[in-house]
């Protein structure tokens, strides 16, 4: 059970890291729009792409956490 708690903590840390990367990317896109380096459509597309990648990585972390949990608790 202790290892399971540790897995949950690391998974949450991983999800937080992915979310922080999303915030950084979104901030950069917004800055590019503000500087007129990209159009609003490009910004919207970029924000959507960043969100899709974020969702994929969080889903991957969740899957790994579930697999490791079942592995630990079934022994």
mmCIF file of C-alpha atoms in Angstrom:
data_model
loop_
_atom_site.group_PDB
_atom_site.id
_atom_site.type_symbol
_atom_site.label_atom_id
_atom_site.label_comp_id
_atom_site.label_asym_id
_atom_site.label_seq_id
_atom_site.Cartn_x
_atom_site.Cartn_y
_atom_site.Cartn_z
ATOM 1 C CA UNK A 1 0.000 0.000 0.000
ATOM 2 C CA UNK A 2 2.899 2.352 0.691
ATOM 3 C CA UNK A 3 4.270 1.745 -2.804
ATOM 4 C CA UNK A 4 0.819 2.411 -4.226
ATOM 5 C CA UNK A 5 0.727 5.764 -2.416
ATOM 6 C CA UNK A 6 4.150 6.554 -3.840
ATOM 7 C CA UNK A 7 2.944 5.687 -7.352
ATOM 8 C CA UNK A 8 -0.024 8.027 -6.911
ATOM 9 C CA UNK A 9 2.252 10.826 -5.716
ATOM 10 C CA UNK A 10 4.618 10.436 -8.667
ATOM 11 C CA UNK A 11 1.705 10.244 -11.090
ATOM 12 C CA UNK A 12 0.252 13.461 -9.694
ATOM 13 C CA UNK A 13 3.671 15.128 -9.931
ATOM 14 C CA UNK A 14 3.846 14.009 -13.561
ATOM 15 C CA UNK A 15 0.385 15.377 -14.327
ATOM 16 C CA UNK A 16 1.329 18.682 -12.685
ATOM 17 C CA UNK A 17 4.475 18.837 -14.808
ATOM 18 C CA UNK A 18 2.462 18.283 -17.980
ATOM 19 C CA UNK A 19 0.005 20.997 -16.929
ATOM 20 C CA UNK A 20 2.868 23.409 -16.252
ATOM 21 C CA UNK A 21 4.284 22.731 -19.720
ATOM 22 C CA UNK A 22 0.805 23.438 -21.149
ATOM 23 C CA UNK A 23 0.659 26.758 -19.277
ATOM 24 C CA UNK A 24 4.101 27.733 -20.584
ATOM 25 C CA UNK A 25 3.160 26.845 -24.168
ATOM 26 C CA UNK A 26 -0.155 28.714 -23.922
ATOM 27 C CA UNK A 27 1.593 31.778 -22.504
ATOM 28 C CA UNK A 28 4.074 31.738 -25.383
ATOM 29 C CA UNK A 29 1.269 31.466 -27.929
ATOM 30 C CA UNK A 30 -0.559 34.383 -26.310
ATOM 31 C CA UNK A 31 2.640 36.447 -26.324
ATOM 32 C CA UNK A 32 3.163 35.685 -30.014
ATOM 33 C CA UNK A 33 -0.388 36.838 -30.725
ATOM 34 C CA UNK A 34 0.147 40.004 -28.677
ATOM 35 C CA UNK A 35 3.359 40.714 -30.620
ATOM 36 C CA UNK A 36 1.423 40.178 -33.884
ATOM 37 C CA UNK A 37 3.747 37.306 -34.854
ATOM 38 C CA UNK A 38 0.817 34.940 -35.402
ATOM 39 C CA UNK A 39 -2.867 35.339 -36.285
ATOM 40 C CA UNK A 40 -5.767 34.614 -33.949
ATOM 41 C CA UNK A 41 -6.561 31.484 -35.982
ATOM 42 C CA UNK A 42 -2.988 30.241 -35.558
ATOM 43 C CA UNK A 43 -3.170 30.926 -31.836
ATOM 44 C CA UNK A 44 -6.467 29.033 -31.531
ATOM 45 C CA UNK A 45 -5.041 26.113 -33.527
ATOM 46 C CA UNK A 46 -1.926 26.111 -31.377
ATOM 47 C CA UNK A 47 -3.930 26.167 -28.149
ATOM 48 C CA UNK A 48 -6.033 23.235 -29.415
ATOM 49 C CA UNK A 49 -2.911 21.279 -30.368
ATOM 50 C CA UNK A 50 -1.318 21.928 -26.979
ATOM 51 C CA UNK A 51 -4.500 20.746 -25.245
ATOM 52 C CA UNK A 52 -4.610 17.555 -27.343
ATOM 53 C CA UNK A 53 -0.992 16.714 -26.479
ATOM 54 C CA UNK A 54 -1.671 17.504 -22.814
ATOM 55 C CA UNK A 55 -4.692 15.194 -22.777
ATOM 56 C CA UNK A 56 -2.687 12.404 -24.433
ATOM 57 C CA UNK A 57 0.131 12.626 -21.913
ATOM 58 C CA UNK A 58 -2.170 12.804 -18.908
ATOM 59 C CA UNK A 59 -4.058 9.752 -20.215
ATOM 60 C CA UNK A 60 -0.734 7.938 -20.592
ATOM 61 C CA UNK A 61 0.243 8.793 -17.014
ATOM 62 C CA UNK A 62 -3.167 7.615 -15.774
ATOM 63 C CA UNK A 63 -2.822 4.310 -17.666
ATOM 64 C CA UNK A 64 0.651 3.703 -16.275
ATOM 65 C CA UNK A 65 -0.559 4.492 -12.770
ATOM 66 C CA UNK A 66 -3.453 2.034 -13.066
ATOM 67 C CA UNK A 67 -1.199 -0.705 -14.426
ATOM 68 C CA UNK A 68 1.362 -0.226 -11.675
ATOM 69 C CA UNK A 69 -1.363 -0.090 -9.021
ATOM 70 C CA UNK A 70 -2.909 -3.355 -10.161
ATOM 71 C CA UNK A 71 0.556 -4.907 -10.353
ATOM 72 C CA UNK A 72 1.395 -3.828 -6.798
ATOM 73 C CA UNK A 73 -1.940 -4.674 -5.203
ATOM 74 C CA UNK A 74 -2.295 -8.093 -6.855
ATOM 75 C CA UNK A 75 0.941 -9.460 -5.382
#
